[in-house]
Tab-separated table of C-alpha atoms in Angstrom:
chain	number	residue	atom	x	y	z
Q	1	MET	CA	-44.340	49.490	-104.157
Q	2	SER	CA	-44.231	45.856	-103.663
Q	3	ALA	CA	-41.996	43.078	-102.894
Q	4	GLY	CA	-39.423	42.152	-105.745
Q	5	LEU	CA	-39.321	45.611	-107.373
Q	6	GLY	CA	-36.166	46.462	-108.835
Q	7	VAL	CA	-34.090	49.261	-107.083
Q	8	ALA	CA	-33.888	51.235	-110.375
Q	9	GLU	CA	-37.714	51.305	-110.969
Q	10	ALA	CA	-38.208	52.065	-107.287
Q	11	ARG	CA	-36.028	55.049	-107.597
Q	12	ALA	CA	-37.605	56.118	-110.599
Q	13	ARG	CA	-41.257	56.216	-108.955
Q	14	HIS	CA	-39.846	57.663	-105.829
Q	15	PRO	CA	-36.767	59.763	-106.420
Q	16	GLY	CA	-36.189	60.530	-102.609
Q	17	LEU	CA	-36.265	56.873	-101.739
Q	18	ASP	CA	-33.794	56.058	-98.967
Q	19	LEU	CA	-32.572	52.678	-99.374
Q	20	VAL	CA	-30.795	50.758	-96.214
Q	21	GLU	CA	-29.042	47.442	-96.450
Q	22	ALA	CA	-30.957	44.769	-94.327
Q	23	ASP	CA	-29.360	43.825	-90.925
Q	24	PRO	CA	-31.134	40.409	-89.939
Q	25	ASP	CA	-28.967	40.295	-86.785
Q	26	ALA	CA	-30.177	43.736	-85.584
Q	27	ASP	CA	-33.727	42.815	-86.490
Q	28	ALA	CA	-33.534	39.682	-84.310
Q	29	ARG	CA	-32.114	41.516	-81.461
Q	30	LEU	CA	-35.108	44.194	-81.861
Q	31	LEU	CA	-37.452	41.391	-81.840
Q	32	GLU	CA	-36.043	39.837	-78.630
Q	33	ALA	CA	-36.187	43.317	-76.922
Q	34	LEU	CA	-39.938	43.529	-77.881
Q	35	ALA	CA	-40.558	39.963	-76.688
Q	36	GLU	CA	-38.820	40.991	-73.221
Q	37	ALA	CA	-41.174	44.058	-72.932
Q	38	CYS	CA	-44.148	41.787	-73.452
Q	39	ASP	CA	-43.211	39.736	-70.504
Q	40	ARG	CA	-45.149	42.295	-68.377
Q	41	TYR	CA	-48.431	41.110	-70.220
Q	42	THR	CA	-47.807	37.319	-70.006
Q	43	PRO	CA	-44.879	34.947	-68.966
Q	44	LEU	CA	-45.674	32.988	-72.164
Q	45	VAL	CA	-44.029	34.854	-75.099
Q	46	ALA	CA	-42.640	33.097	-78.155
Q	47	LEU	CA	-40.967	34.451	-80.969
Q	48	ASP	CA	-42.742	34.393	-84.628
Q	49	ALA	CA	-39.571	35.160	-86.550
Q	50	PRO	CA	-38.719	37.244	-88.460
Q	51	ALA	CA	-41.211	40.057	-87.266
Q	52	GLY	CA	-43.642	38.604	-85.211
Q	53	LEU	CA	-44.430	37.649	-81.600
Q	54	VAL	CA	-47.037	34.988	-80.138
Q	55	LEU	CA	-48.601	35.637	-76.670
Q	56	ASP	CA	-50.572	33.177	-74.611
Q	57	ILE	CA	-52.733	35.641	-72.742
Q	58	SER	CA	-55.115	32.901	-71.101
Q	59	GLY	CA	-56.106	33.982	-67.775
Q	60	CYS	CA	-53.981	37.342	-67.996
Q	61	ALA	CA	-56.588	39.643	-70.112
Q	62	HIS	CA	-58.858	40.283	-67.397
Q	63	LEU	CA	-55.992	42.043	-65.444
Q	64	PHE	CA	-55.808	44.718	-68.348
Q	65	GLY	CA	-59.607	45.129	-68.766
Q	66	GLY	CA	-60.275	42.531	-70.967
Q	67	GLU	CA	-58.844	41.193	-74.347
Q	68	ALA	CA	-59.767	44.247	-76.305
Q	69	ALA	CA	-58.136	46.647	-73.794
Q	70	MET	CA	-55.028	44.473	-73.488
Q	71	MET	CA	-54.585	44.258	-77.302
Q	72	ALA	CA	-54.819	48.118	-77.558
Q	73	ALA	CA	-52.547	48.772	-74.512
Q	74	ILE	CA	-49.682	46.372	-76.273
Q	75	LEU	CA	-50.223	48.489	-79.547
Q	76	ARG	CA	-50.119	51.865	-77.859
Q	77	ARG	CA	-47.061	50.926	-76.326
Q	78	PHE	CA	-45.225	49.816	-79.492
Q	79	ARG	CA	-46.572	52.628	-81.486
Q	80	GLY	CA	-45.328	55.091	-78.742
Q	81	GLN	CA	-41.849	53.926	-79.482
Q	82	GLY	CA	-42.114	54.507	-83.239
Q	83	LEU	CA	-42.944	51.075	-84.439
Q	84	SER	CA	-45.646	49.982	-86.729
Q	85	SER	CA	-47.673	47.310	-85.164
Q	86	GLU	CA	-50.779	45.166	-85.846
Q	87	ALA	CA	-52.335	42.531	-83.571
Q	88	ALA	CA	-55.188	39.900	-83.586
Q	89	ILE	CA	-56.734	37.489	-80.878
Q	90	ALA	CA	-57.897	34.046	-81.187
Q	91	SER	CA	-58.410	30.863	-79.514
Q	92	HIS	CA	-55.460	29.241	-81.506
Q	93	PRO	CA	-51.963	30.606	-82.494
Q	94	GLY	CA	-52.463	29.509	-85.899
Q	95	THR	CA	-55.627	31.278	-86.165
Q	96	ALA	CA	-54.394	34.697	-84.854
Q	97	ALA	CA	-51.219	34.253	-87.126
Q	98	ALA	CA	-53.638	33.846	-90.193
Q	99	LEU	CA	-55.873	36.648	-89.439
Q	100	LEU	CA	-52.829	38.893	-89.009
Q	101	HIS	CA	-51.262	37.907	-92.044
Q	102	GLY	CA	-54.531	38.133	-94.011
Q	103	GLY	CA	-55.049	41.810	-93.078
Q	104	ALA	CA	-57.605	41.289	-90.523
Q	105	SER	CA	-55.765	43.112	-87.637
Q	106	GLY	CA	-57.703	44.035	-84.901
Q	107	VAL	CA	-60.000	41.169	-84.964
Q	108	ILE	CA	-61.056	39.180	-81.715
Q	109	ALA	CA	-61.947	35.787	-83.086
Q	110	GLN	CA	-64.140	33.661	-80.427
Q	111	GLU	CA	-63.650	29.841	-80.064
Q	112	GLY	CA	-65.770	28.202	-82.873
Q	113	GLU	CA	-65.659	31.284	-85.293
Q	114	GLU	CA	-62.252	30.204	-86.856
Q	115	GLU	CA	-63.780	29.101	-90.301
Q	116	ALA	CA	-66.192	32.144	-90.531
Q	117	ARG	CA	-63.336	34.761	-89.876
Q	118	LEU	CA	-60.637	33.083	-92.243
Q	119	ALA	CA	-63.014	32.103	-95.197
Q	120	PRO	CA	-62.918	35.511	-96.688
Q	121	LEU	CA	-59.148	35.981	-96.315
Q	122	PRO	CA	-56.586	35.640	-99.129
Q	123	LEU	CA	-54.361	32.548	-99.354
Q	124	ALA	CA	-51.311	34.785	-98.128
Q	125	ALA	CA	-52.841	34.227	-94.788
Q	126	LEU	CA	-51.417	30.748	-94.559
Q	127	ARG	CA	-48.021	31.991	-95.317
Q	128	LEU	CA	-47.552	29.342	-98.102
Q	129	ASP	CA	-44.159	29.086	-99.954
Q	130	ALA	CA	-44.158	30.711	-103.360
Q	131	PRO	CA	-44.227	27.827	-105.786
Q	132	THR	CA	-47.341	26.601	-103.820
Q	133	GLN	CA	-49.077	29.754	-103.826
Q	134	ALA	CA	-48.455	30.421	-107.525
Q	135	LEU	CA	-49.789	26.608	-108.240
Q	136	LEU	CA	-52.655	27.338	-106.218
Q	137	GLY	CA	-53.251	30.984	-108.218
Q	138	ARG	CA	-52.886	28.979	-111.597
Q	139	LEU	CA	-55.812	26.485	-110.373
Q	140	GLY	CA	-57.960	29.522	-109.667
Q	141	LEU	CA	-57.833	29.190	-105.843
Q	142	LYS	CA	-57.617	32.916	-104.333
Q	143	ARG	CA	-59.032	32.712	-100.753
Q	144	ILE	CA	-59.259	30.352	-97.902
Q	145	ALA	CA	-62.758	29.592	-98.723
Q	146	ASP	CA	-61.692	28.270	-102.002
Q	147	LEU	CA	-59.565	25.642	-100.303
Q	148	LEU	CA	-62.403	24.815	-97.762
Q	149	SER	CA	-64.808	24.058	-100.803
Q	150	LEU	CA	-62.478	21.068	-101.977
Q	151	PRO	CA	-62.314	17.611	-100.989
Q	152	ARG	CA	-59.233	17.158	-98.701
Q	153	ALA	CA	-58.052	13.999	-100.201
Q	154	GLY	CA	-57.857	15.292	-103.669
Q	155	LEU	CA	-56.118	18.804	-102.253
Q	156	VAL	CA	-53.548	16.595	-100.708
Q	157	ARG	CA	-52.717	14.832	-103.914
Q	158	ARG	CA	-52.366	18.095	-105.874
Q	159	ILE	CA	-50.617	20.337	-103.579
Q	160	GLY	CA	-49.055	18.057	-100.711
Q	161	GLU	CA	-49.640	17.780	-96.962
Q	162	SER	CA	-47.661	20.821	-95.898
Q	163	PRO	CA	-50.180	23.549	-97.183
Q	164	VAL	CA	-53.254	21.212	-95.740
Q	165	ARG	CA	-51.559	21.251	-92.527
Q	166	ARG	CA	-51.123	25.066	-92.412
Q	167	LEU	CA	-54.677	25.047	-93.207
Q	168	ASP	CA	-55.752	22.956	-90.403
Q	169	GLU	CA	-53.511	24.888	-87.803
Q	170	ALA	CA	-55.198	28.271	-89.069
Q	171	LEU	CA	-58.581	26.647	-88.197
Q	172	GLY	CA	-57.533	25.247	-85.074
Q	173	ARG	CA	-58.052	21.597	-86.175
Q	174	ALA	CA	-54.323	20.660	-85.719
Q	175	ARG	CA	-52.017	22.109	-82.535
Q	176	ARG	CA	-49.400	24.590	-83.523
Q	177	PRO	CA	-47.375	24.630	-80.214
Q	178	ILE	CA	-45.352	27.794	-79.442
Q	179	GLY	CA	-41.921	27.715	-77.910
Q	180	PRO	CA	-41.822	30.270	-74.892
Q	181	ARG	CA	-38.333	32.154	-74.719
Q	182	ARG	CA	-38.283	31.713	-71.062
Q	183	PRO	CA	-39.466	28.963	-68.512
Q	184	VAL	CA	-42.613	29.853	-66.760
Q	185	PRO	CA	-42.174	30.678	-63.072
Q	186	LEU	CA	-43.634	28.120	-60.740
Q	187	LEU	CA	-44.863	31.223	-58.691
Q	188	LEU	CA	-45.275	34.713	-59.297
Q	189	ALA	CA	-45.934	37.955	-57.452
Q	190	GLU	CA	-45.904	41.423	-58.959
Q	191	ARG	CA	-46.531	45.112	-58.070
Q	192	ARG	CA	-47.349	47.830	-60.654
Q	193	PHE	CA	-46.713	51.733	-59.927
Q	194	ALA	CA	-48.669	54.645	-61.154
Q	195	GLU	CA	-45.417	56.619	-60.891
Q	196	PRO	CA	-42.240	54.972	-61.812
Q	197	ILE	CA	-39.702	54.265	-59.090
Q	198	LEU	CA	-35.922	54.928	-59.256
Q	199	ASP	CA	-34.346	54.408	-55.790
Q	200	ILE	CA	-32.781	51.147	-54.610
Q	201	GLY	CA	-34.230	51.481	-51.184
Q	202	ASP	CA	-37.641	51.540	-52.957
Q	203	ILE	CA	-36.797	48.296	-54.822
Q	204	GLU	CA	-35.709	46.610	-51.823
Q	205	ARG	CA	-39.042	47.442	-49.903
Q	206	ILE	CA	-40.976	45.929	-52.842
Q	207	VAL	CA	-38.850	42.770	-52.928
Q	208	ALA	CA	-39.523	42.414	-49.203
Q	209	PHE	CA	-43.161	42.910	-49.823
Q	210	LEU	CA	-43.355	40.302	-52.749
Q	211	ALA	CA	-41.449	37.694	-50.747
Q	212	GLU	CA	-43.943	37.974	-48.121
Q	213	ARG	CA	-46.695	37.051	-50.683
Q	214	LEU	CA	-44.685	34.421	-52.119
Q	215	ARG	CA	-44.035	32.837	-48.750
Q	216	THR	CA	-47.886	32.628	-48.027
Q	217	ALA	CA	-48.067	30.593	-51.564
Q	218	MET	CA	-45.173	28.616	-50.872
Q	219	GLU	CA	-46.296	27.489	-47.425
Q	220	ARG	CA	-49.821	26.513	-48.889
Q	221	GLU	CA	-48.029	24.069	-51.350
Q	222	GLY	CA	-45.345	22.749	-48.661
Q	223	ARG	CA	-42.313	23.983	-50.798
Q	224	GLY	CA	-39.459	26.417	-50.627
Q	225	ALA	CA	-37.615	28.196	-53.336
Q	226	ARG	CA	-34.357	27.176	-54.757
Q	227	ARG	CA	-33.981	29.737	-57.592
Q	228	LEU	CA	-35.654	33.252	-57.681
Q	229	GLU	CA	-35.731	35.953	-60.276
Q	230	LEU	CA	-36.209	39.592	-59.985
Q	231	SER	CA	-37.638	41.350	-62.983
Q	232	LEU	CA	-37.631	45.223	-63.172
Q	233	PHE	CA	-39.554	46.614	-66.067
Q	234	ARG	CA	-38.735	49.948	-67.098
Q	235	VAL	CA	-41.223	52.225	-68.686
Q	236	ASP	CA	-39.603	52.228	-71.842
Q	237	GLY	CA	-40.058	48.436	-72.287
Q	238	ARG	CA	-36.438	47.402	-71.200
Q	239	VAL	CA	-36.289	44.698	-68.383
Q	240	GLU	CA	-33.521	44.370	-66.044
Q	241	ARG	CA	-33.299	40.768	-64.381
Q	242	LEU	CA	-31.563	39.624	-61.232
Q	243	ARG	CA	-31.312	35.996	-60.197
Q	244	VAL	CA	-30.372	34.217	-57.029
Q	245	ALA	CA	-29.882	30.513	-55.931
Q	246	THR	CA	-30.222	28.966	-52.572
Q	247	SER	CA	-28.211	26.099	-51.044
Q	248	LEU	CA	-31.538	24.733	-49.140
Q	249	PRO	CA	-35.276	25.477	-49.973
Q	250	LEU	CA	-36.230	28.937	-48.558
Q	251	ARG	CA	-39.057	30.856	-47.965
Q	252	ALA	CA	-38.441	33.477	-45.339
Q	253	PRO	CA	-38.596	37.019	-46.661
Q	254	ASP	CA	-35.945	38.529	-44.764
Q	255	ARG	CA	-33.252	36.038	-46.308
Q	256	ILE	CA	-34.701	36.506	-49.851
Q	257	LEU	CA	-34.294	40.207	-49.363
Q	258	ALA	CA	-30.639	39.869	-48.206
Q	259	LEU	CA	-29.891	37.657	-51.123
Q	260	PHE	CA	-31.332	40.310	-53.703
Q	261	ARG	CA	-29.593	43.299	-51.732
Q	262	GLU	CA	-26.416	41.442	-52.495
Q	263	ARG	CA	-27.154	41.247	-56.072
Q	264	LEU	CA	-28.428	44.653	-56.186
Q	265	LYS	CA	-25.042	46.118	-54.620
Q	266	GLY	CA	-23.152	43.892	-56.936
Q	267	ALA	CA	-25.053	45.060	-59.934
Q	268	GLY	CA	-25.608	48.702	-58.805
Q	269	ASP	CA	-23.380	49.963	-61.858
Q	270	GLU	CA	-25.138	47.413	-64.534
Q	271	ILE	CA	-28.660	48.184	-63.571
Q	272	ASP	CA	-30.151	51.427	-65.673
Q	273	ALA	CA	-33.078	52.506	-64.316
Q	274	GLY	CA	-33.656	54.943	-67.210
Q	275	PHE	CA	-36.882	56.850	-66.527
Q	276	GLY	CA	-37.847	54.524	-63.858
Q	277	PHE	CA	-39.423	50.935	-63.291
Q	278	ASP	CA	-43.355	50.782	-63.413
Q	279	LEU	CA	-43.475	47.114	-62.728
Q	280	VAL	CA	-41.459	44.815	-60.384
Q	281	ARG	CA	-41.883	40.923	-60.427
Q	282	LEU	CA	-40.636	38.516	-58.092
Q	283	GLY	CA	-40.797	34.817	-59.567
Q	284	VAL	CA	-39.660	31.198	-58.139
Q	285	THR	CA	-38.188	29.548	-61.150
Q	286	GLU	CA	-37.274	26.367	-59.100
Q	287	ALA	CA	-38.779	24.910	-55.832
Q	288	GLU	CA	-38.544	21.861	-53.820
Q	289	THR	CA	-40.521	20.328	-51.116
Q	290	MET	CA	-39.357	22.012	-47.706
Q	291	VAL	CA	-39.621	19.998	-44.413
Q	292	GLU	CA	-40.865	22.082	-41.423
Q	293	HIS	CA	-38.445	21.887	-38.285
Q	294	GLN	CA	-39.462	22.437	-34.828
Q	295	GLY	CA	-37.420	25.207	-33.152
Q	296	ASP	CA	-36.562	25.189	-29.619
Q	297	LEU	CA	-35.529	27.748	-26.963
Q	298	SER	CA	-31.670	27.002	-26.828
Q	299	ARG	CA	-29.143	29.682	-27.744
Q	300	ASP	CA	-27.900	27.695	-30.599
Q	301	ALA	CA	-31.333	27.624	-32.347
Q	302	ASP	CA	-30.723	31.301	-33.554
Q	303	ARG	CA	-27.734	30.231	-35.261
Q	304	ALA	CA	-28.967	27.123	-37.160
Q	305	GLY	CA	-29.183	28.623	-40.471
Q	306	ASP	CA	-25.841	30.783	-40.454
Q	307	LEU	CA	-23.982	28.500	-42.682
Q	308	GLU	CA	-26.762	28.223	-45.255
Q	309	THR	CA	-27.243	31.817	-45.119
Q	310	LEU	CA	-23.354	32.654	-45.666
Q	311	ILE	CA	-23.366	30.296	-48.547
Q	312	ASP	CA	-26.563	32.010	-50.234
Q	313	ARG	CA	-24.968	35.433	-49.802
Q	314	ILE	CA	-21.483	34.544	-51.065
Q	315	GLY	CA	-23.316	33.035	-54.046
Q	316	ALA	CA	-25.458	35.870	-54.624
Q	317	ARG	CA	-22.462	38.358	-54.424
Q	318	LEU	CA	-19.846	36.280	-56.307
Q	319	GLY	CA	-21.973	33.894	-58.469
Q	320	PRO	CA	-23.382	30.433	-57.989
Q	321	GLY	CA	-20.132	28.612	-58.709
Q	322	SER	CA	-18.014	30.295	-56.017
Q	323	VAL	CA	-19.004	27.808	-53.210
Q	324	GLN	CA	-17.870	24.361	-54.026
Q	325	ARG	CA	-18.420	21.096	-52.239
Q	326	LEU	CA	-16.923	17.600	-52.718
Q	327	GLU	CA	-19.157	14.878	-54.209
Q	328	THR	CA	-18.123	11.267	-53.976
Q	329	ARG	CA	-17.850	9.205	-57.054
Q	330	GLU	CA	-17.790	5.570	-57.872
Q	331	SER	CA	-14.159	5.238	-58.585
Q	332	HIS	CA	-11.139	3.153	-56.842
Q	333	TRP	CA	-8.520	5.884	-57.515
Q	334	PRO	CA	-8.434	8.636	-54.979
Q	335	GLU	CA	-7.998	11.412	-57.653
Q	336	ARG	CA	-11.373	10.293	-59.225
Q	337	ALA	CA	-13.229	9.374	-56.015
Q	338	ALA	CA	-14.528	12.932	-55.597
Q	339	ARG	CA	-15.486	16.107	-57.625
Q	340	SER	CA	-16.098	19.558	-56.693
Q	341	ARG	CA	-19.417	21.082	-57.741
Q	342	SER	CA	-21.546	24.122	-57.051
Q	343	ILE	CA	-23.105	23.742	-53.709
Q	344	LEU	CA	-26.151	25.456	-55.235
Q	345	GLU	CA	-26.699	22.507	-57.662
Q	346	ARG	CA	-28.977	19.829	-57.415
Q	347	THR	CA	-27.661	16.440	-56.422
Q	348	ALA	CA	-28.736	12.866	-56.702
Q	349	ARG	CA	-26.986	11.824	-53.316
Q	350	GLY	CA	-29.284	13.394	-50.748
Q	351	THR	CA	-30.573	17.088	-50.055
Q	352	PRO	CA	-29.239	19.718	-52.512
Q	353	GLY	CA	-26.750	21.959	-50.931
Q	354	SER	CA	-26.064	19.474	-48.256
Q	355	ALA	CA	-22.975	17.589	-47.334
Q	356	ALA	CA	-22.469	14.499	-49.274
Q	357	PRO	CA	-23.838	11.634	-47.249
Q	358	GLN	CA	-21.452	9.454	-45.576
Q	359	PRO	CA	-21.920	5.627	-46.343
Q	360	SER	CA	-21.937	3.416	-43.367
Q	361	GLY	CA	-19.958	0.275	-43.005
Q	362	PRO	CA	-17.017	-0.478	-45.412
Q	363	ASP	CA	-16.029	2.000	-47.878
Q	364	PRO	CA	-17.889	0.973	-51.200
Q	365	PHE	CA	-15.308	2.856	-53.526
Q	366	GLY	CA	-12.216	1.034	-52.156
Q	367	THR	CA	-10.402	4.192	-51.246
Q	368	GLY	CA	-10.740	4.127	-47.418
Q	369	ALA	CA	-11.931	7.720	-47.677
Q	370	PHE	CA	-14.252	7.181	-44.851
Q	371	ALA	CA	-12.653	4.759	-42.807
Q	372	PRO	CA	-11.432	6.240	-39.431
Q	373	THR	CA	-8.259	3.794	-39.454
Q	374	LEU	CA	-6.763	4.966	-42.610
Q	375	LEU	CA	-5.179	8.549	-43.067
Q	376	ARG	CA	-5.412	10.475	-46.008
Q	377	PRO	CA	-3.225	13.783	-46.754
Q	378	LEU	CA	-4.611	17.160	-46.267
Q	379	ARG	CA	-3.486	17.932	-49.655
Q	380	LEU	CA	-4.028	15.600	-52.692
Q	381	LEU	CA	-2.494	16.346	-55.800
Q	382	GLU	CA	-4.999	16.658	-58.977
Q	383	HIS	CA	-3.005	14.235	-60.940
Q	384	PRO	CA	-0.303	11.916	-59.290
Q	385	GLU	CA	3.351	13.121	-60.201
Q	386	PRO	CA	6.013	10.852	-60.838
Q	387	VAL	CA	9.247	10.774	-58.834
Q	388	GLU	CA	12.723	9.298	-59.187
Q	389	ALA	CA	12.963	6.486	-56.405
Q	390	SER	CA	16.029	4.491	-55.442
Q	391	PHE	CA	15.329	1.307	-53.336
Q	392	GLU	CA	16.959	-1.802	-52.073
Q	393	VAL	CA	14.271	-4.126	-52.276
Q	394	PRO	CA	12.464	-3.848	-55.868
Q	395	ASP	CA	8.905	-4.150	-54.116
Q	396	GLY	CA	9.737	-2.381	-50.912
Q	397	VAL	CA	9.497	1.315	-49.769
Q	398	PRO	CA	12.135	3.681	-51.462
Q	399	MET	CA	15.008	4.836	-49.541
Q	400	GLN	CA	14.973	8.187	-51.084
Q	401	PHE	CA	13.186	10.116	-53.781
Q	402	ARG	CA	13.624	13.046	-55.969
Q	403	TRP	CA	10.396	15.129	-56.551
Q	404	ARG	CA	10.519	18.561	-58.337
Q	405	ARG	CA	14.201	18.447	-58.186
Q	406	ALA	CA	14.463	18.231	-54.515
Q	407	LEU	CA	15.875	15.105	-52.870
Q	408	HIS	CA	14.146	13.638	-49.795
Q	409	VAL	CA	15.641	11.008	-47.670
Q	410	VAL	CA	13.025	8.481	-46.224
Q	411	ARG	CA	13.453	7.809	-42.432
Q	412	ARG	CA	10.168	6.381	-41.338
Q	413	PHE	CA	7.330	4.606	-43.557
Q	414	GLU	CA	3.911	3.265	-42.942
Q	415	GLY	CA	2.255	0.575	-45.552
Q	416	PRO	CA	1.753	-0.637	-47.819
Q	417	GLU	CA	-2.032	-0.028	-48.578
Q	418	ARG	CA	-3.094	-1.956	-51.716
Q	419	ILE	CA	-5.808	-0.131	-53.941
Q	420	ALA	CA	-7.236	-2.447	-56.719
Q	421	PRO	CA	-7.207	-1.398	-60.151
Q	422	GLU	CA	-10.588	-0.412	-61.914
Q	423	TRP	CA	-11.028	-3.623	-63.921
Q	424	TRP	CA	-13.215	-1.996	-66.581
Q	425	ARG	CA	-10.510	0.354	-67.631
Q	426	SER	CA	-7.930	-1.859	-69.831
Q	427	ASN	CA	-5.339	0.866	-69.516
Q	428	GLU	CA	-5.209	0.929	-65.830
Q	429	ALA	CA	-5.140	-2.631	-65.114
Q	430	ARG	CA	-2.247	-2.457	-62.276
Q	431	ALA	CA	-2.757	-2.175	-58.525
Q	432	ARG	CA	-1.189	0.608	-56.352
Q	433	ASP	CA	0.676	-0.038	-53.247
Q	434	TYR	CA	0.374	3.335	-51.016
Q	435	TYR	CA	2.836	4.268	-48.477
Q	436	ARG	CA	2.988	7.162	-46.144
Q	437	VAL	CA	6.673	8.171	-45.615
Q	438	GLU	CA	8.533	10.869	-43.636
Q	439	ASP	CA	11.756	12.343	-44.846
Q	440	ASP	CA	14.735	13.736	-42.983
Q	441	GLY	CA	13.063	17.328	-42.648
Q	442	GLY	CA	9.864	15.921	-40.897
Q	443	ARG	CA	7.875	16.214	-43.947
Q	444	ARG	CA	5.331	13.743	-44.581
Q	445	PHE	CA	4.303	12.359	-48.001
Q	446	TRP	CA	1.905	9.839	-49.791
Q	447	LEU	CA	3.416	7.923	-52.237
Q	448	PHE	CA	2.565	4.916	-54.377
Q	449	ARG	CA	4.005	2.236	-56.751
Q	450	ARG	CA	2.226	1.343	-59.674
Q	451	GLY	CA	2.854	-2.272	-60.612
Q	452	PHE	CA	5.164	-4.884	-59.290
Q	453	HIS	CA	8.712	-5.941	-60.165
Q	454	GLY	CA	8.643	-8.618	-62.958
Q	455	GLU	CA	4.783	-8.408	-63.124
Q	456	ALA	CA	3.662	-9.423	-66.886
Q	457	LEU	CA	2.820	-6.639	-69.231
Q	458	PRO	CA	-0.708	-6.186	-70.324
Q	459	GLU	CA	-1.133	-5.793	-73.918
Q	460	ASN	CA	-0.187	-2.414	-75.563
Q	461	VAL	CA	1.552	-1.267	-72.178
Q	462	PRO	CA	5.020	-0.102	-72.589
Q	463	PRO	CA	7.700	-1.576	-69.910
Q	464	GLU	CA	8.347	1.819	-68.404
Q	465	ALA	CA	4.679	2.196	-67.538
Q	466	LEU	CA	5.078	-0.415	-64.812
Q	467	ALA	CA	6.807	-0.515	-61.435
Q	468	THR	CA	7.235	3.207	-61.442
Q	469	TRP	CA	6.665	5.515	-58.650
Q	470	PHE	CA	4.356	8.399	-57.860
Q	471	LEU	CA	3.710	11.319	-55.328
Q	472	HIS	CA	-0.010	11.724	-54.624
Q	473	GLY	CA	-0.543	13.773	-51.586
Q	474	ILE	CA	1.282	15.723	-48.716
Q	475	PHE	CA	0.233	15.589	-45.209
Q	476	ALA	CA	0.449	18.522	-42.938
């Protein structure tokens, strides 16, 4: 049978033919799973849809006994899973793909042999579109050698630039970049086993061993890990992956093991060992410069990293977003002067994972957040809530106010403290006067008045938007 054959004719030729509707999504998932299995051979694996993979084996082949032995091992693994597979090796991805689609499976083309290897292959090796291939057939061009014998300028005029570029990629004259599925780890350590392992305790011991190897490499480069990934390769090709992040650069093997122990506990029901893992790999996917610190003999020296260890363990158990910190932002309004973000994320303001830097001198944001003489409520509402206030003097503190249906009579107050508007926001061109007030029950609130009595209205601002009161925070 051949492509394009009708179903009726196919059944007439083969009465026992079993037809199944194509499922492109399932094919894509299978290709992804095969790419995962190939991560054991090289970290650079790219998809070549609909049914191909491209592996960059530079510097990897010697680990498997050479290029021929490596190709044989990959094909043997796939065929052992009931898959029909072919492979070719060349110095350029375009050359390898052309060899494979031209029927030259099993060929290993060395550097400089591209033209000699490709010349006898049919034009189907270039994977041209059907109209172009039909045009070349009408011109009597059947093989790649026929294209190579023609002047390049005339060839471009007759068939266009795209087929000529495909030819250049196949010959290695034009670069055909591949897009790896996963980022390449900065540092990598792995351990293979003749007999697969199943026990979690064995995995933890291997993690400690690999972390010790990574520490030596990180010390040599003066860096520490911020994100690490543990890959567990099953004998059937499936890969289980666990990732951890740290609040500060880290290279101590015991702390790395503690983080992955938390992940192994949390994902114990999700990890399926199957018939066992025959390869365990630990990689550093993100690293930063790590400054060495001189220790001392004081009692507190042993507890110096307790906070960072706690943060990392919580993040490993509950997820990287489970521990938040406040980061200052350039805004006059208190509700926008800070935002919460994961403590494990990078930040442009100082060392990742550390507390936000405290500015020296006057508060640059106009909020007084760092001024010791200005009190701020312990609880700041995410958005100021309007209150009904009654007052004797229009621009003075209210005598009483109603918030969430509860009436509060003001007994004491401090203020006002004026926060200027953000002039670049046209819809917020009104100042705020903040007051700290105490009601008859001893409860203290942070109120502000937006605008002033008799203030001229900015354009497109309704009258009710001015001279209104809001509750913004609650003191202890």
